[in-house]
mmCIF file of C-alpha atoms in Angstrom:
data_model
loop_
_atom_site.group_PDB
_atom_site.id
_atom_site.type_symbol
_atom_site.label_atom_id
_atom_site.label_comp_id
_atom_site.label_asym_id
_atom_site.label_seq_id
_atom_site.Cartn_x
_atom_site.Cartn_y
_atom_site.Cartn_z
ATOM 1 C CA MET J 194 189.223 54.325 29.178
ATOM 2 C CA ALA J 195 192.211 55.678 31.108
ATOM 3 C CA LYS J 196 192.974 55.471 34.479
ATOM 4 C CA LEU J 197 193.021 58.459 36.945
ATOM 5 C CA MET J 198 195.971 58.596 38.472
ATOM 6 C CA LEU J 199 195.540 60.458 42.465
ATOM 7 C CA LYS J 200 198.205 62.261 43.561
ATOM 8 C CA ARG J 201 198.332 63.849 46.999
ATOM 9 C CA VAL J 202 198.430 67.742 46.092
ATOM 10 C CA ALA J 203 200.551 69.532 49.646
ATOM 11 C CA ALA J 204 198.356 72.437 50.692
ATOM 12 C CA SER J 205 197.514 74.275 53.536
ATOM 13 C CA THR J 206 194.638 73.181 56.347
ATOM 14 C CA LEU J 207 191.702 75.536 56.657
ATOM 15 C CA LEU J 208 192.700 76.478 60.220
ATOM 16 C CA GLU J 209 196.285 77.186 59.111
ATOM 17 C CA VAL J 210 194.907 79.666 56.271
ATOM 18 C CA ILE J 211 192.770 81.021 59.497
ATOM 19 C CA ILE J 212 195.529 81.652 62.131
ATOM 20 C CA SER J 213 197.882 83.029 59.026
ATOM 21 C CA MET J 214 195.044 85.833 58.193
ATOM 22 C CA VAL J 215 194.743 86.450 62.126
ATOM 23 C CA ILE J 216 198.601 86.861 62.195
ATOM 24 C CA ILE J 217 198.479 89.399 59.187
ATOM 25 C CA MET J 218 195.617 91.450 60.553
ATOM 26 C CA ALA J 219 197.136 92.083 64.050
ATOM 27 C CA VAL J 220 200.393 93.174 61.678
ATOM 28 C CA PHE J 221 198.638 95.600 59.827
ATOM 29 C CA THR J 222 196.440 96.639 62.668
ATOM 30 C CA VAL J 223 200.084 97.847 64.608
ATOM 31 C CA ALA J 224 201.757 99.366 61.396
ATOM 32 C CA ILE J 225 198.066 101.641 61.330
ATOM 33 C CA GLY J 226 198.532 102.452 64.901
ATOM 34 C CA ILE J 227 202.156 103.386 64.395
ATOM 35 C CA TYR J 228 201.483 105.506 61.144
ATOM 36 C CA THR J 229 198.266 107.587 62.948
ATOM 37 C CA LYS J 230 200.501 108.122 65.758
ATOM 38 C CA VAL J 231 203.574 109.460 63.333
ATOM 39 C CA THR J 232 201.219 111.465 60.681
ATOM 40 C CA GLN J 233 199.795 113.212 63.778
ATOM 41 C CA SER J 234 202.950 113.919 65.563
ATOM 42 C CA ALA J 235 204.378 115.486 62.517
ATOM 43 C CA PHE J 236 205.958 118.798 61.891
ATOM 44 C CA SER J 237 203.352 120.900 61.429
ATOM 45 C CA PHE J 238 203.465 124.634 59.648
ATOM 46 C CA SER J 239 200.143 125.584 60.960
ATOM 47 C CA ARG J 240 201.442 124.607 64.403
ATOM 48 C CA ALA J 241 205.018 126.504 64.231
ATOM 49 C CA GLY J 242 203.358 129.155 62.937
ATOM 50 C CA ALA J 243 200.636 129.572 65.588
ATOM 51 C CA GLN J 244 203.846 128.763 68.239
ATOM 52 C CA GLN J 245 205.434 131.890 66.301
ATOM 53 C CA GLN J 246 201.954 134.556 66.868
ATOM 54 C CA MET J 247 201.551 133.192 70.546
ATOM 55 C CA LYS J 248 204.848 134.235 71.689
ATOM 56 C CA LYS J 249 204.343 138.027 69.163
ATOM 57 C CA ILE J 250 201.015 137.994 70.842
ATOM 58 C CA LEU J 251 202.572 137.595 74.352
ATOM 59 C CA GLN J 252 205.969 139.451 73.877
ATOM 60 C CA GLU J 253 203.318 142.877 72.963
ATOM 61 C CA SER J 254 200.970 142.208 75.451
ATOM 62 C CA ILE J 255 204.166 142.706 78.302
ATOM 63 C CA GLU J 256 205.465 145.415 76.207
ATOM 64 C CA ASN J 257 201.982 147.590 76.056
ATOM 65 C CA LYS J 258 201.239 146.283 79.346
ATOM 66 C CA ASP J 259 197.635 144.435 78.323
ATOM 67 C CA PHE J 260 197.090 141.859 80.699
ATOM 68 C CA GLU J 261 193.271 141.523 79.982
ATOM 69 C CA ASP J 262 191.328 138.636 78.297
ATOM 70 C CA ALA J 263 191.346 138.988 74.681
ATOM 71 C CA VAL J 264 190.452 136.759 71.388
ATOM 72 C CA VAL J 265 192.479 137.643 68.664
ATOM 73 C CA GLN J 266 191.804 136.327 64.891
ATOM 74 C CA VAL J 267 194.868 135.799 62.475
ATOM 75 C CA ASP J 268 193.764 134.258 59.453
ATOM 76 C CA SER J 269 191.796 131.191 60.341
ATOM 77 C CA ILE J 270 193.689 130.231 63.804
ATOM 78 C CA GLU J 271 192.133 132.163 66.737
ATOM 79 C CA TYR J 272 194.011 132.933 69.689
ATOM 80 C CA THR J 273 192.538 133.341 73.055
ATOM 81 C CA LYS J 274 194.491 134.833 75.846
ATOM 82 C CA THR J 275 193.292 134.508 79.541
ATOM 83 C CA VAL J 276 195.151 136.161 82.507
ATOM 84 C CA THR J 277 194.242 135.695 85.782
ATOM 85 C CA ALA J 278 196.493 136.295 89.159
ATOM 86 C CA TYR J 279 199.061 133.559 89.995
ATOM 87 C CA ALA J 280 197.848 131.809 93.473
ATOM 88 C CA GLY J 281 199.353 133.460 96.660
ATOM 89 C CA TYR J 282 201.478 136.085 94.795
ATOM 90 C CA SER J 283 200.049 139.521 94.014
ATOM 91 C CA ASP J 284 202.262 140.295 92.092
ATOM 92 C CA LEU J 285 202.665 137.799 88.949
ATOM 93 C CA LEU J 286 200.478 137.040 86.600
ATOM 94 C CA TYR J 287 199.680 133.907 84.438
ATOM 95 C CA VAL J 288 199.107 134.257 81.457
ATOM 96 C CA LYS J 289 198.046 131.132 78.969
ATOM 97 C CA ILE J 290 197.390 131.336 75.420
ATOM 98 C CA GLU J 291 195.448 128.924 73.286
ATOM 99 C CA ALA J 292 195.423 128.641 69.537
ATOM 100 C CA SER J 293 192.269 126.926 67.834
ATOM 101 C CA GLN J 294 191.936 126.253 64.526
ATOM 102 C CA ASN J 295 188.039 125.072 63.094
ATOM 103 C CA GLY J 296 187.645 124.040 66.816
ATOM 104 C CA GLN J 297 190.738 121.660 66.642
ATOM 105 C CA ARG J 298 193.054 123.410 69.639
ATOM 106 C CA LEU J 299 196.187 123.532 67.739
ATOM 107 C CA ALA J 300 198.845 125.182 70.283
ATOM 108 C CA GLU J 301 199.290 126.211 73.942
ATOM 109 C CA LEU J 302 201.066 129.082 75.490
ATOM 110 C CA LYS J 303 201.091 129.301 79.230
ATOM 111 C CA GLN J 304 204.003 132.172 80.965
ATOM 112 C CA ILE J 305 204.051 133.313 84.759
ATOM 113 C CA ILE J 306 205.184 136.910 84.372
ATOM 114 C CA LYS J 307 205.504 139.661 86.960
ATOM 115 C CA LYS J 308 203.518 143.059 87.384
ATOM 116 C CA GLN J 309 205.489 146.478 87.051
ATOM 117 C CA GLU J 310 206.122 148.721 89.690
ATOM 118 C CA ASP J 311 203.867 151.426 88.139
ATOM 119 C CA GLU J 312 200.846 149.041 87.671
ATOM 120 C CA ASN J 313 197.761 149.522 89.995
#
């Protein structure tokens, strides 16, 4: 009968393997968090388009002297315009326009404008 030769095989202990797995999971968790934040803050064509449309709505409101609350639907984006008197000043108006799509807010535009002399 042949004799079996017993040799020691170099290997990691169970504790070392568990510690390395915990370190790898921590690195992946941080990487996923960074990736999520980068993708959420990335340039969005819908946000850029919403910003342009809000500026256009504000400009038209100033030109037409239309300082009433309104809701405008353009494509799938809903623009809500809110006009209030600016606190402490009778000749200033606070205009806030919010853009939302499917219940999610895309962008917001706030501006203080001066009433024209011929308004009541």
